[in-house]
Short mmCIF file of C-alpha atoms in Angstrom, two decimals:
data_model
loop_
_atom_site.label_atom_id
_atom_site.label_comp_id
_atom_site.label_asym_id
_atom_site.label_seq_id
_atom_site.Cartn_x
_atom_site.Cartn_y
_atom_site.Cartn_z
CA MET A 30 113.37 110.30 71.09
CA SER A 31 111.75 108.82 68.24
CA ALA A 32 108.74 109.91 66.00
CA ASN A 33 106.80 107.80 68.65
CA THR A 34 105.52 110.65 71.19
CA THR A 35 103.39 107.86 73.08
CA LEU A 36 104.25 105.78 76.29
CA THR A 37 105.94 103.10 73.97
CA ALA A 38 108.72 105.63 72.86
CA ILE A 39 110.24 103.98 76.22
CA ASP A 40 112.52 101.15 75.20
CA GLY A 41 111.00 97.79 75.92
CA ILE A 42 107.74 99.26 77.30
CA THR A 43 104.88 97.53 75.22
CA VAL A 44 101.05 98.49 75.61
CA GLY A 45 97.92 96.61 74.84
CA HIS A 46 94.30 97.52 74.81
CA TYR A 47 90.75 95.42 75.34
CA THR A 48 87.54 97.53 74.19
CA ASP A 49 84.51 96.51 74.35
CA VAL A 50 82.60 99.15 72.58
CA ASP A 51 79.04 98.00 72.90
CA ALA A 52 79.47 97.66 76.67
CA ARG A 53 81.76 101.05 76.69
CA THR A 54 84.53 99.57 78.84
CA GLY A 55 87.61 97.92 78.77
CA CYS A 56 91.23 97.47 79.94
CA THR A 57 95.00 98.61 78.99
CA VAL A 58 97.94 96.69 79.87
CA ILE A 59 101.38 98.28 79.84
CA VAL A 60 104.06 95.26 80.20
CA LEU A 61 107.08 96.40 81.51
CA PRO A 62 110.96 95.27 80.49
CA GLU A 63 112.54 93.31 83.12
CA ALA A 64 113.94 94.96 86.31
CA SER A 65 111.43 97.97 86.05
CA ILE A 66 111.14 99.41 89.53
CA VAL A 67 107.65 100.94 89.98
CA ALA A 68 106.13 103.43 92.60
CA GLY A 69 102.50 104.62 92.90
CA GLU A 70 100.68 107.13 94.66
CA ILE A 71 96.78 107.84 95.38
CA ARG A 72 95.34 111.14 95.94
CA GLY A 73 92.11 110.56 95.42
CA GLY A 74 89.38 109.64 98.23
CA ALA A 75 87.69 106.44 96.27
CA PRO A 76 90.64 104.15 95.00
CA ALA A 77 90.14 100.58 93.49
CA THR A 78 93.40 98.63 93.26
CA ARG A 79 95.29 95.35 93.18
CA GLU A 80 98.79 94.99 94.48
CA PHE A 81 99.22 98.56 95.27
CA GLY A 82 100.59 97.96 98.78
CA LEU A 83 104.01 96.48 97.22
CA LEU A 84 104.63 99.86 95.68
CA ALA A 85 105.08 101.78 99.25
CA GLY A 86 108.55 102.51 100.32
CA GLY A 87 110.33 99.64 102.32
CA MET A 88 108.60 96.69 100.39
CA THR A 89 110.60 94.00 99.65
CA VAL A 90 109.43 93.72 95.77
CA GLN A 91 110.70 96.51 93.98
CA HIS A 92 109.93 95.51 90.35
CA ALA A 93 106.99 94.93 88.64
CA ASN A 94 106.22 93.00 85.18
CA ALA A 95 102.75 94.82 84.11
CA LEU A 96 100.51 97.55 85.04
CA VAL A 97 97.28 97.38 84.31
CA LEU A 98 94.15 100.38 83.94
CA THR A 99 90.94 98.93 83.67
CA GLY A 100 87.34 100.19 83.61
CA GLY A 101 84.74 98.26 85.58
CA SER A 102 85.04 99.69 88.95
CA ALA A 103 86.38 96.96 91.46
CA TYR A 104 84.95 94.15 89.27
CA GLY A 105 87.22 95.10 86.24
CA LEU A 106 90.48 94.40 88.94
CA ALA A 107 89.96 90.73 87.63
CA ALA A 108 91.62 91.77 84.45
CA ALA A 109 94.87 91.67 85.94
CA GLN A 110 94.85 87.96 86.78
CA GLY A 111 94.81 87.31 83.14
CA VAL A 112 97.67 89.32 82.82
CA MET A 113 99.37 87.08 85.77
CA GLN A 114 98.27 84.00 83.50
CA GLU A 115 100.02 84.97 80.51
CA LEU A 116 103.25 86.24 82.36
CA GLU A 117 103.24 82.94 84.27
CA SER A 118 103.57 80.89 80.86
CA LEU A 119 106.47 83.16 80.06
CA ARG A 120 107.89 82.43 83.42
CA ARG A 121 108.15 85.88 84.30
CA GLY A 122 107.54 87.06 87.43
CA TYR A 123 109.17 86.90 91.00
CA THR A 124 110.91 83.89 91.74
CA THR A 125 109.99 81.77 94.81
CA THR A 126 111.39 78.62 96.09
CA THR A 127 108.26 76.91 94.44
CA ALA A 128 106.93 79.28 92.10
CA VAL A 129 107.30 82.27 89.95
CA VAL A 130 104.74 84.82 90.93
CA PRO A 131 104.06 87.92 88.41
CA ILE A 132 103.74 91.25 89.84
CA VAL A 133 101.00 93.24 88.35
CA PRO A 134 99.85 96.31 90.44
CA THR A 135 96.33 97.49 89.05
CA ALA A 136 94.11 100.31 89.22
CA ALA A 137 90.23 100.64 88.19
CA LEU A 138 87.81 103.31 86.94
CA TYR A 139 84.49 103.60 87.54
CA ASP A 140 82.44 103.28 83.92
CA LEU A 141 79.62 101.39 85.23
CA GLY A 142 76.87 104.19 84.60
CA VAL A 143 78.12 104.69 80.78
CA GLY A 144 77.45 101.43 78.82
CA SER A 145 76.44 98.06 80.40
CA ALA A 146 77.07 97.80 84.16
CA ALA A 147 76.87 94.11 83.98
CA ILE A 148 79.57 93.66 81.64
CA ARG A 149 83.19 94.53 82.96
CA PRO A 150 86.80 93.53 82.22
CA SER A 151 87.44 90.08 83.09
CA ALA A 152 90.86 87.65 83.58
CA SER A 153 90.05 87.03 79.80
CA SER A 154 89.90 90.88 78.76
CA GLY A 155 93.47 91.37 80.56
CA ALA A 156 95.10 88.48 78.63
CA ALA A 157 93.72 89.79 75.39
CA ALA A 158 95.13 92.94 76.45
CA PHE A 159 98.70 91.61 77.03
CA ARG A 160 98.55 89.36 73.85
CA ALA A 161 97.53 92.59 71.68
CA ALA A 162 100.73 94.39 73.55
CA SER A 163 103.27 96.08 70.92
CA THR A 164 105.79 98.86 70.44
CA GLU A 165 103.58 100.60 68.42
CA PRO A 166 102.63 104.24 69.11
CA VAL A 167 99.35 104.15 71.76
CA SER A 168 95.97 104.00 70.09
CA GLN A 169 94.15 106.74 72.12
CA GLY A 170 90.57 108.23 72.66
CA LEU A 171 87.79 105.95 73.28
CA VAL A 172 89.88 102.58 73.65
CA GLY A 173 90.79 100.35 76.54
CA ALA A 174 90.78 101.74 79.94
CA GLY A 175 89.21 104.84 78.42
CA THR A 176 86.57 103.42 76.59
CA GLY A 177 83.86 104.33 78.83
CA ALA A 178 85.68 107.14 80.39
CA THR A 179 84.00 110.47 81.13
CA CYS A 180 84.66 113.73 82.72
CA ALA A 181 82.67 117.13 83.75
CA LYS A 182 80.29 115.48 86.32
CA TRP A 183 80.89 117.78 88.75
CA ARG A 184 78.36 120.39 86.68
CA GLY A 185 76.31 117.85 85.87
CA GLU A 186 77.74 116.75 82.53
CA LYS A 187 78.96 113.52 81.44
CA ILE A 188 81.92 114.20 78.36
CA ALA A 189 83.84 111.60 76.91
CA GLY A 190 87.11 111.62 78.58
CA GLY A 191 88.88 108.56 77.07
CA LEU A 192 92.59 107.71 76.93
CA GLY A 193 95.50 109.59 76.00
CA SER A 194 99.75 109.30 75.92
CA ALA A 195 102.33 111.68 75.50
CA ALA A 196 106.28 111.66 75.60
CA VAL A 197 108.86 114.27 76.06
CA GLN A 198 112.77 114.39 75.69
CA VAL A 199 114.70 115.37 79.03
CA GLY A 200 118.37 115.58 78.03
CA ASP A 201 119.31 112.03 77.15
CA ALA A 202 116.43 110.59 78.89
CA THR A 203 112.84 110.18 77.78
CA VAL A 204 109.89 110.62 80.11
CA ALA A 205 106.36 109.17 78.63
CA ALA A 206 102.97 109.04 80.22
CA LEU A 207 99.70 107.46 79.32
CA ALA A 208 96.44 108.58 81.22
CA ALA A 209 92.84 107.29 81.35
CA VAL A 210 90.57 110.19 82.22
CA ASN A 211 87.31 109.51 84.24
CA ALA A 212 87.37 112.82 86.11
CA LEU A 213 84.63 114.44 88.53
CA GLY A 214 86.14 117.46 87.06
CA ASP A 215 86.39 119.21 83.47
CA VAL A 216 89.76 118.93 81.37
CA PHE A 217 92.20 122.02 80.73
CA SER A 218 95.34 122.16 78.77
CA LEU A 219 98.53 122.90 80.42
CA GLU A 220 98.09 126.14 79.16
CA GLY A 221 94.70 126.67 80.71
CA GLU A 222 92.60 126.12 77.74
CA SER A 223 89.07 124.47 78.65
CA LEU A 224 88.90 121.24 76.45
CA THR A 225 85.30 120.15 77.98
CA GLY A 226 83.70 123.73 78.39
CA GLY A 227 84.27 123.93 81.94
CA PRO A 228 85.04 127.35 83.93
CA PRO A 229 88.65 127.87 85.03
CA VAL A 230 87.81 127.81 88.70
CA ALA A 231 85.21 125.25 89.58
CA ALA A 232 82.51 126.05 92.00
CA ALA A 233 80.90 124.96 94.93
CA LEU A 234 79.03 121.59 94.73
CA THR A 235 75.74 122.24 95.51
CA THR A 236 74.39 118.52 94.81
CA PRO A 237 77.24 116.58 95.44
CA PRO A 238 78.09 113.33 93.05
CA ALA A 239 77.95 109.88 94.07
CA GLU A 240 81.21 109.02 95.87
CA GLY A 241 83.58 106.45 93.68
CA GLU A 242 82.25 106.84 90.39
CA ASN A 243 85.03 108.83 89.05
CA THR A 244 88.99 108.48 88.74
CA THR A 245 91.84 109.39 86.73
CA LEU A 246 94.67 106.69 86.23
CA ALA A 247 98.06 107.43 84.89
CA VAL A 248 101.27 106.18 84.30
CA VAL A 249 104.36 108.02 84.07
CA ALA A 250 107.81 105.93 83.03
CA THR A 251 111.37 107.13 82.15
CA ASP A 252 114.33 105.36 80.78
CA ALA A 253 116.36 107.08 83.50
CA ALA A 254 118.13 104.96 86.19
CA LEU A 255 115.75 105.67 89.18
CA THR A 256 115.42 104.37 92.59
CA ARG A 257 111.77 104.01 94.09
CA ASP A 258 112.45 107.32 96.38
CA GLN A 259 113.52 109.18 93.25
CA LEU A 260 110.29 107.87 91.64
CA GLU A 261 108.23 109.54 94.21
CA ARG A 262 109.63 112.76 93.11
CA LEU A 263 108.19 112.19 89.75
CA LEU A 264 104.72 111.25 91.13
CA VAL A 265 104.54 114.75 92.98
CA ARG A 266 104.83 116.57 89.83
CA ALA A 267 102.70 113.59 88.06
CA HIS A 268 99.86 114.93 90.38
CA ASP A 269 100.48 118.37 89.64
CA ALA A 270 99.52 117.80 86.31
CA TYR A 271 96.29 116.37 87.63
CA GLY A 272 95.50 119.70 89.57
CA ALA A 273 96.57 121.74 86.42
CA CYS A 274 94.60 119.80 83.74
CA LEU A 275 91.70 118.39 85.90
CA ARG A 276 89.54 121.19 87.88
CA PRO A 277 88.65 119.95 90.37
CA ALA A 278 90.82 117.00 90.97
CA HIS A 279 92.06 114.92 93.60
CA THR A 280 88.43 115.15 95.34
CA SER A 281 86.90 112.52 97.64
CA PHE A 282 84.64 111.48 94.85
CA ASP A 283 87.59 110.69 92.64
CA GLY A 284 90.22 107.61 92.93
CA ASP A 285 93.00 109.49 91.52
CA ILE A 286 96.07 107.05 91.21
CA CYS A 287 99.41 107.63 89.40
CA PHE A 288 101.79 104.94 89.01
CA ALA A 289 105.77 105.64 87.93
CA VAL A 290 107.90 103.52 86.04
CA SER A 291 112.40 103.52 85.52
CA THR A 292 113.02 101.00 83.00
CA GLY A 293 116.77 101.81 81.93
CA LYS A 294 119.90 103.09 82.51
CA ALA A 295 119.95 106.66 81.10
CA GLN A 296 121.14 109.38 83.19
CA GLY A 297 119.22 112.25 84.41
CA GLU A 298 118.70 114.87 87.27
CA VAL A 299 115.34 113.81 89.37
CA HIS A 300 114.08 117.71 89.44
CA ASN A 301 114.53 117.79 85.42
CA LEU A 302 112.83 114.47 85.24
CA ALA A 303 109.85 115.43 87.70
CA GLU A 304 109.43 118.37 85.08
CA GLY A 305 109.22 115.85 82.40
CA ALA A 306 106.94 114.00 84.41
CA PHE A 307 104.46 117.11 84.83
CA GLU A 308 104.68 117.74 80.88
CA ALA A 309 103.74 114.15 79.89
CA VAL A 310 101.17 113.66 82.11
CA GLY A 311 99.53 116.79 81.07
CA ARG A 312 99.77 116.52 77.50
CA ALA A 313 98.35 112.89 77.95
CA ILE A 314 95.49 114.08 79.76
CA GLU A 315 94.95 116.59 77.07
CA ASN A 316 95.44 114.22 74.34
CA ALA A 317 92.89 111.85 75.90
CA ALA A 318 90.22 114.66 76.06
CA ILE A 319 91.10 115.81 72.60
CA ALA A 320 91.18 112.26 70.66
CA ALA A 321 88.09 111.53 72.84
CA ARG A 322 86.12 114.37 71.71
CA ASP A 323 86.88 113.97 68.21
CA GLN A 324 85.71 110.43 67.77
CA SER A 325 82.44 111.25 69.77
CA ALA A 326 81.74 113.75 67.15
CA SER A 327 82.66 111.57 64.49
CA ALA A 328 80.44 108.81 65.88
#
C-alpha cells in the first residue's frame, strides 16, 4: 500500500468534493474504474437513496460507474443527475440498444438544520464534484458530504461529524473506506476512546429526536476480486464498525448505509478482507470526527 491511506489508495478510484461552506452542505463523488462490482446494505430506519435497488442480490446489473454521498436530505439526491450527465458525456455506463445509462447509486444525509435548509446539493454540484475527482489523498473533515454532518444529537448536542477516510493492507490486497458521519450517536475510536464527549453506553432517550435527521454514510472498497455475495460479508463487518464507533448506531432515527466495492484482481480471503473492512470503516469514522473537531476549533 502506498503512503496514501485514504480511499484513493485503491487503484482506479478517484474522489471529488463539492463544498458549500456558507450553506453548510455538499456532496462527495466516488468515481469507480470499469467493471467495479458494488453491493450495499441499509441498517438505519430512515434512509434516502437512489438506484439502491440495483445493489440487491440477483439483480441483472452488478456494476456501478460512480457512487454519490450527499447532504441535503432527499433533495440532495439530485446531485446524482449531474454525475450521470458527466459519465454519459464519456460514454460510460450500462449499454442498452439505444443509449448508455450510467449507474450511480446515491445516498443522502440530513444536514438541513445546520446551514441553510433552502440550499442543497444539485445536479450542478454533483457535476462539479465529479470534475474535481482525483487520485490525491481524500480531503477530510468539513468537506463534501461531511460539510454539515453532525453527531451526538441523542443527548442534545450537535457536534461536527465530518468526512473521513482510511486504508489498510490485508495481505496482497488493500481495503479502504470513506465515511460521512452524521450520526445520532457519539463517536468513539475502535479502542473505545470517546471523540465527542459521550458516555461509553448510551442512556435511554427521554425525548426522542426527530426521525430522519441523521445518517452515517460509508463506502468500503477493495482491489481484491470479490463477487457481490462476498462483498456482503464485508458489509457485515463494516456495519459492525458503525456499532463500535457510533453509540448508538443503526437507530430508527438514522438512515445508516454502507456501500461495498470490488475493483480489481488481487487475491484475498473473504474473512480477512472483512476484518480489513471493519478496521478501515472504523478508522474512517474516527478520522472524520478528529478532522472535523480540529477544523471547528481553528475556525
